[in-house]
XYZ file of C-alpha atoms in Angstrom:
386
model
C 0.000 0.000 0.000
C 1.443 3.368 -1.101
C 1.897 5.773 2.119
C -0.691 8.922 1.511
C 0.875 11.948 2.551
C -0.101 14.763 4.185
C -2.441 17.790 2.220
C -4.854 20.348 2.935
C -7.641 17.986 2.681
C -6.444 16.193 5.307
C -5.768 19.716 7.154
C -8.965 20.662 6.608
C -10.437 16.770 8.498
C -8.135 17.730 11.703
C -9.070 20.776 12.159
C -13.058 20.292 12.140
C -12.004 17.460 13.708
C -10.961 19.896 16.748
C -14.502 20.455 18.207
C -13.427 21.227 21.936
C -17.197 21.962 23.201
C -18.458 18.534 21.597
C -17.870 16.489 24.680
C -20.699 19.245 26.424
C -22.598 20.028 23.591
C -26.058 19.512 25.012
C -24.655 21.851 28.219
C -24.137 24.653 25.560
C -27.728 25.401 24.868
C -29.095 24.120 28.520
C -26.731 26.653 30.444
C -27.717 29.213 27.903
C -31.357 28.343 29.166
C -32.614 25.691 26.297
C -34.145 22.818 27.845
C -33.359 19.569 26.952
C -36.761 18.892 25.002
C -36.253 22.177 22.895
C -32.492 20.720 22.021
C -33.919 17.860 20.619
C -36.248 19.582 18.560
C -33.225 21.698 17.235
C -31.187 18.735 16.589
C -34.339 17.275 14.463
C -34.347 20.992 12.812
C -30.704 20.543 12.078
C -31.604 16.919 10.090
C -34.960 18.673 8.393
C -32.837 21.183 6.979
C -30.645 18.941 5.551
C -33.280 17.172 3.958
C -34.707 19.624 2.321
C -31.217 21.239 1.073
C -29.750 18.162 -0.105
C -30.903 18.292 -3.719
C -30.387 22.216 -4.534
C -26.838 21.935 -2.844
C -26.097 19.397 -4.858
C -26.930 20.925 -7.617
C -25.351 23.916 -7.022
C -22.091 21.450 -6.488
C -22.350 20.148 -9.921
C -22.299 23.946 -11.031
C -19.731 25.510 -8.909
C -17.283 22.613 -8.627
C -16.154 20.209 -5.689
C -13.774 22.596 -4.283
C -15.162 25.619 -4.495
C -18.470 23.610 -2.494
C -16.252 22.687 0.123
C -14.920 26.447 0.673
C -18.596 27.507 0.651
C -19.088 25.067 3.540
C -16.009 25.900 5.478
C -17.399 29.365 5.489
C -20.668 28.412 6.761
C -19.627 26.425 9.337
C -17.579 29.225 10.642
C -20.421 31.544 10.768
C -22.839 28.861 12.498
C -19.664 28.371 15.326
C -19.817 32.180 14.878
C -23.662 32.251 15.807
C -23.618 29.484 18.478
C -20.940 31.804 20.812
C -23.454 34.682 20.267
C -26.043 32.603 21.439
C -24.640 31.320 24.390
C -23.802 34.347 25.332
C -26.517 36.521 24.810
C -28.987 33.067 25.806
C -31.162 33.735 22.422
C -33.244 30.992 21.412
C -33.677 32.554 18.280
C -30.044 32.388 17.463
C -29.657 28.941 18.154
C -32.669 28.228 15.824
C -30.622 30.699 12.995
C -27.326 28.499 13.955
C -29.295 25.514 13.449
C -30.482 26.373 9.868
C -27.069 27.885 8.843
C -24.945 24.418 10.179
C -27.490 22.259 8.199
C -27.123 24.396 5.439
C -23.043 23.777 5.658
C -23.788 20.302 6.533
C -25.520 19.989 2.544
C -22.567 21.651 1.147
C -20.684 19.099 2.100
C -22.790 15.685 1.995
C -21.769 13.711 -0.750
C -19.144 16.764 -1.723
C -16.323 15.333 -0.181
C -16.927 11.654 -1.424
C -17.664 13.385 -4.788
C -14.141 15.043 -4.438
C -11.614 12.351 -3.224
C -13.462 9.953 -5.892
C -12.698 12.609 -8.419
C -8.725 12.945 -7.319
C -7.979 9.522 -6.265
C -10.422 7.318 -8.782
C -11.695 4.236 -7.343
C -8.085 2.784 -6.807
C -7.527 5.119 -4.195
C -11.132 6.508 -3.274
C -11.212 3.996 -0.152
C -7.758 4.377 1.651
C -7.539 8.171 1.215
C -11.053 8.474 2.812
C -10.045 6.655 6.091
C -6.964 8.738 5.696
C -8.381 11.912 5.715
C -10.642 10.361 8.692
C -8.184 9.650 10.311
C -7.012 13.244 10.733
C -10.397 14.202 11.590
C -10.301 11.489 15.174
C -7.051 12.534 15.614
C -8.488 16.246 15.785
C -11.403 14.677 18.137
C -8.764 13.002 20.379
C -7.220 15.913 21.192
C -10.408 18.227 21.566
C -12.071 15.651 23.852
C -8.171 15.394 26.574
C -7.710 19.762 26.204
C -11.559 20.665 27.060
C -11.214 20.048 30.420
C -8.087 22.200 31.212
C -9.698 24.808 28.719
C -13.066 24.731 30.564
C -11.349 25.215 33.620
C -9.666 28.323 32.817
C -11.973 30.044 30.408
C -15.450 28.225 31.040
C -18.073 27.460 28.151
C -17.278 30.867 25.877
C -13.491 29.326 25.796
C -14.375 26.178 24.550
C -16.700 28.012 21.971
C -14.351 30.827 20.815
C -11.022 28.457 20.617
C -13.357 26.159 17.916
C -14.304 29.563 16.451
C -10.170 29.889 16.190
C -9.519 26.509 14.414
C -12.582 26.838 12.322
C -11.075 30.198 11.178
C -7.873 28.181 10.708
C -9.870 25.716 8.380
C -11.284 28.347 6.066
C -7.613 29.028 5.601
C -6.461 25.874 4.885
C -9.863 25.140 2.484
C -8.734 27.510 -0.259
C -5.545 25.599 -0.500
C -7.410 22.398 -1.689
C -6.515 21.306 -4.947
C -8.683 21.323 -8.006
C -10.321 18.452 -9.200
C -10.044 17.581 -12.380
C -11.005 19.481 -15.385
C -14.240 16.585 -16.655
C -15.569 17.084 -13.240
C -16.418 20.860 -14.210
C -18.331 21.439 -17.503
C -20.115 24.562 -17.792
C -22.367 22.841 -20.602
C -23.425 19.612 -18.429
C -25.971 16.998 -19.924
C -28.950 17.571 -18.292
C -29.494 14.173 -16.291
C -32.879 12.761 -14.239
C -31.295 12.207 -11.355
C -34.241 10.591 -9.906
C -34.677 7.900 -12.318
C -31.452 6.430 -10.450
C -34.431 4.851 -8.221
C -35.023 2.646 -11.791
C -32.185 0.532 -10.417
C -33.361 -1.956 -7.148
C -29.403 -1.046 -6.124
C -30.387 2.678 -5.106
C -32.537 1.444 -2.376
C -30.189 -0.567 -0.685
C -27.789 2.329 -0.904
C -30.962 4.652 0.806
C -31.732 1.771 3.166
C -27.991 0.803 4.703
C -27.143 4.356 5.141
C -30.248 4.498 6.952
C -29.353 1.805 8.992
C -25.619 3.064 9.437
C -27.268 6.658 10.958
C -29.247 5.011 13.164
C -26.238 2.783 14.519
C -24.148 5.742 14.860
C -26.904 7.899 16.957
C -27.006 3.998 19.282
C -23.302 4.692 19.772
C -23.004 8.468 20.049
C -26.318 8.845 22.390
C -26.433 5.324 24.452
C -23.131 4.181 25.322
C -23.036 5.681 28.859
C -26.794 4.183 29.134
C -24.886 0.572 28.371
C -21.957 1.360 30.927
C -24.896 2.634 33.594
C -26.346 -0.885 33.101
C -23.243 -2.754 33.640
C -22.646 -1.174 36.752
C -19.603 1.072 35.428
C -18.885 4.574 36.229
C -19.696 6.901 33.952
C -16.570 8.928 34.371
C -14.812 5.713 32.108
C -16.874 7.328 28.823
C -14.176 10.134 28.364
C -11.521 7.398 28.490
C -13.309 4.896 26.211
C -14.065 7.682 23.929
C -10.598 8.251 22.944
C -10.064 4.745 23.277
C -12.649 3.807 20.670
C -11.540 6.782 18.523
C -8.164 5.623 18.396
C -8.936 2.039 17.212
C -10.947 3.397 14.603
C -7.472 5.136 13.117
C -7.042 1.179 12.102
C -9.042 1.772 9.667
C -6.814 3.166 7.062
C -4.200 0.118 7.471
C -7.090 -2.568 7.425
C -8.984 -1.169 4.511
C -5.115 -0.869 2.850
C -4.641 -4.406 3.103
C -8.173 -5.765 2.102
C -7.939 -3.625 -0.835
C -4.922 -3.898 -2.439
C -5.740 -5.942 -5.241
C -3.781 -9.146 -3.619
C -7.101 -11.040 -2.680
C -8.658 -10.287 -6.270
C -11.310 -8.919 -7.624
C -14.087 -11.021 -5.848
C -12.162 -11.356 -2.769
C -12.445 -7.394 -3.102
C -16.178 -7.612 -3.785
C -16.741 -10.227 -0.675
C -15.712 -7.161 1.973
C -19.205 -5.151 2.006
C -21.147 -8.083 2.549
C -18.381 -9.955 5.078
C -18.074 -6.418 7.184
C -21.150 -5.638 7.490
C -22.049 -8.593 8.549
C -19.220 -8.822 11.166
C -20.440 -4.965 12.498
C -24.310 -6.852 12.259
C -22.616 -9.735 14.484
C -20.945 -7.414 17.006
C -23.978 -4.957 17.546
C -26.228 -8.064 18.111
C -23.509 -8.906 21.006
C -23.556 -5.797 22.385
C -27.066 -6.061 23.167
C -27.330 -9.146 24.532
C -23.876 -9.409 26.827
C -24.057 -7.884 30.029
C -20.090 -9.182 31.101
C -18.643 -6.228 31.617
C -14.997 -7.215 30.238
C -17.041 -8.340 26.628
C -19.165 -4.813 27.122
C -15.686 -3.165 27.148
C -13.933 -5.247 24.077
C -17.305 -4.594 22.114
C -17.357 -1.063 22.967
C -13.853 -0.552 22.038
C -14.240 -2.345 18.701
C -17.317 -1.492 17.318
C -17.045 1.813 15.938
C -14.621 0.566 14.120
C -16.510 -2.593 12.981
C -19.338 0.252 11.662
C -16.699 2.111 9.721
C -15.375 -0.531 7.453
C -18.553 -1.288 5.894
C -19.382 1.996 5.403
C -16.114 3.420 3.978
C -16.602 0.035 1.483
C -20.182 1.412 0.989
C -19.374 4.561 0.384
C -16.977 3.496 -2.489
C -20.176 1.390 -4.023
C -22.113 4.588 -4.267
C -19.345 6.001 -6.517
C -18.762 3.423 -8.374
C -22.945 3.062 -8.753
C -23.073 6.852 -9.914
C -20.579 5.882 -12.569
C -22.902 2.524 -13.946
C -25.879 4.895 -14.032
C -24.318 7.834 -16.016
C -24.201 10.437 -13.359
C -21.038 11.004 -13.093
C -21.023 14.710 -14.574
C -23.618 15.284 -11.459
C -21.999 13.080 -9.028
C -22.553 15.603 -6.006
C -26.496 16.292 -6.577
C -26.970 12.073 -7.172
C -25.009 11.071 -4.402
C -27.442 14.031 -1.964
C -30.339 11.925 -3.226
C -29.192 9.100 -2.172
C -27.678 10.325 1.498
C -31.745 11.951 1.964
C -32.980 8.867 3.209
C -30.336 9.011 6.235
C -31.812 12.924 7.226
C -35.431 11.287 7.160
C -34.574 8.741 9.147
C -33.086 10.865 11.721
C -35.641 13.185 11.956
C -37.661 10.048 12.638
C -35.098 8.776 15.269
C -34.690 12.134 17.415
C -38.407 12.586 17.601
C -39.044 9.241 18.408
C -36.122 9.221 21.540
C -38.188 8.843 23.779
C -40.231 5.877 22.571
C -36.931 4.170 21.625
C -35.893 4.011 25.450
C -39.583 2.539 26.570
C -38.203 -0.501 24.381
C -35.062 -0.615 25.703
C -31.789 0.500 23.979
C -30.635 -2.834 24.804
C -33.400 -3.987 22.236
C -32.342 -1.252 19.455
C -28.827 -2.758 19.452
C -30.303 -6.143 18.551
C -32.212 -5.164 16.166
C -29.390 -2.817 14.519
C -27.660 -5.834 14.214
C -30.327 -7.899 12.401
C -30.568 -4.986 9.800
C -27.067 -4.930 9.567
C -26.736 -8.621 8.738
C -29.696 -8.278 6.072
C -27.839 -5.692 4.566
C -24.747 -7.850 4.408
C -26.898 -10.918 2.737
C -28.708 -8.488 0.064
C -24.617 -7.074 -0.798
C -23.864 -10.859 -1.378
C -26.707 -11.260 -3.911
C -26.073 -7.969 -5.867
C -22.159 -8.497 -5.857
C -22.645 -12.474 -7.090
């Protein structure tokens, strides 16, 4: 595997990467007086807008060209970090709802753009391992946000957290405009008009819709129920900081595992085998997690699974691209691949309004039945690739 080296793509990943109030981000808006039934309904605001800006953005991606897309977004994310400090300090409601809007609006400049992008520069060769690379940069940013927020807290409170991700986000808009171009094909001021939606035509688009579906609602398990699992098991809470950046660094294996599963050694169908025979191994390992209540097997599993979750999708990812190609859409690759990623913002719109009704069944329950979905998906890969 050739060694990637380091660019301002990869810049860019650390440094968004270096979210220091993410470890208290539901504390931001309650201390600034936003209870925690009004921060759900922001978060499903967040996903709505998304939703409904998938398509345009994507559009206007196809126009404007990858890099200039990601730019645009780097901006907007500054000015929602921008708008989130003015609202915790001045407690407005009303500029958390404007943040809201203007982060899901950065968030669409950027779904499917950077997939579109490294697909673009690195063709499907090297689409996969430069992904987890640039990923990679982006934990690494997370580690060291979540181990400096606590001194940073300490000495400068909430607006200190805020205003040093303001900083790096300032940093990032920076580093954006040193991205390189893509390639000349991928911009055509006369493009063939193309219907994106008739994509749906081909059965494969749905199980593209349906396992990133599946993959959102997997991540939200991890991201929002994790301490739940530890609070079952009889473990202090005050181990999540330390599994956090335990879990984030085993997901840096990534990059080396995809490497070596990829590199053309195991052949073509030993290549096409990995969707199905992840994603079935992340199906296995969620299914464990809800069942086990051992605490040494809770700890392996929580250790290993985010990184389980990311190997099918990085592989899945890489499918869309290469699906966008079969189906002539290459010339609009941002706007088709937003199509396909609007089935993930519906279903967590679904998910955050339904949190409630999800813990009445027991998260232990949602784990399982991730898990079943997961290993469906990994059956219905098996068919398609055979």
């Amino acid at each position: 595997m050739k060694k990637l080296k380091f660019d301002s793509y990869d810049g860019v990943c650390f440094l968004n990467g270096l979210v220091f109030f993410a470890p208290v981000a539901l504390l931001v808006r309650t201390q600034a007086g936003v209870s925690e039934h009004v921060f759900f309904l922001l978060q499903a605001l967040l996903s709505g807008v998304i939703f409904l800006g998938e398509i345009p953005t994507g559009f206007i991606t196809d126009k404007i060209g990858y890099r200039k897309s990601l730019i645009l977004a780097q901006v907007l994310l500054l000015g929602a970090r921008s708008l989130l400090l003015a609202a915790f300090v001045s407690r407005s409601l009303a500029l958390f709802v404007v943040e809201a809007v203007v982060e899901g609006t950065a968030t669409c400049f950027t779904s499917g753009t950077g997939s579109a992008y490294l697909y673009d520069l690195y063709g499907e060769n090297g689409y996969l391992v430069k992904t987890a690379h640039a990923e990679n940069f982006g934990t690494a940013g997370f580690i060291i946000s979540t181990v400096a927020y606590a001194g940073i807290y300490k000495i400068s409170g909430m607006e200190g957290l805020l205003i040093t991700t303001v900083v790096m986000d300032i940093i990032a808009v920076v580093c954006s405009f040193f991205l390189r171009s893509e390639s000349s094909k991928a911009v055509i001021a006369d493009r063939k008009e193309v219907q994106i939606l008739a994509i749906f035509k081909n059965k494969k688009a749905f199980l593209f819709v349906i396992s990133l579906a599946i993959f959102s609602i997997a991540w939200l398990l991890i991201n929002f129920f994790y301490v739940e699992k530890l609070e079952n098991c009889g473990l202090p809470v005050e181990w999540m900081s330390l599994i956090i950046l335990s879990y984030s660094a085993v997901q840096m294996l990534a990059e080396p595992i995809l490497g070596k599963l990829s590199d053309g050694k195991n052949g073509k169908s030993g290549r096409e085998k990995l969707p199905a025979v992840t994603a079935a191994a992340a199906g296995v390992a969620f299914l464990l997690f809800g069942v086990v209540k051992f605490r040494a097997a809770v700890l392996l599993l929580m250790l290993i699974l985010p990184l389980l979750l990311n190997l099918p999708e990085y592989l899945l990812m890489d499918l869309e691209n290469q699906f966008v190609d079969e189906a002539e859409c290459g010339s609009q690759r941002a706007a088709t691949l937003s199509v396909l990623n609007m089935g993930v913002n519906l279903v967590e719109i679904l998910t955050l309004s339904a949190s409630a009704f999800l813990t009445k069944i027991g998260i232990q329950w949602c784990f399982v039945f991730v898990g079943c979905f997961l290993m469906a998906i990994a059956l219905l890969f098996a068919r398609i690739q055979k």
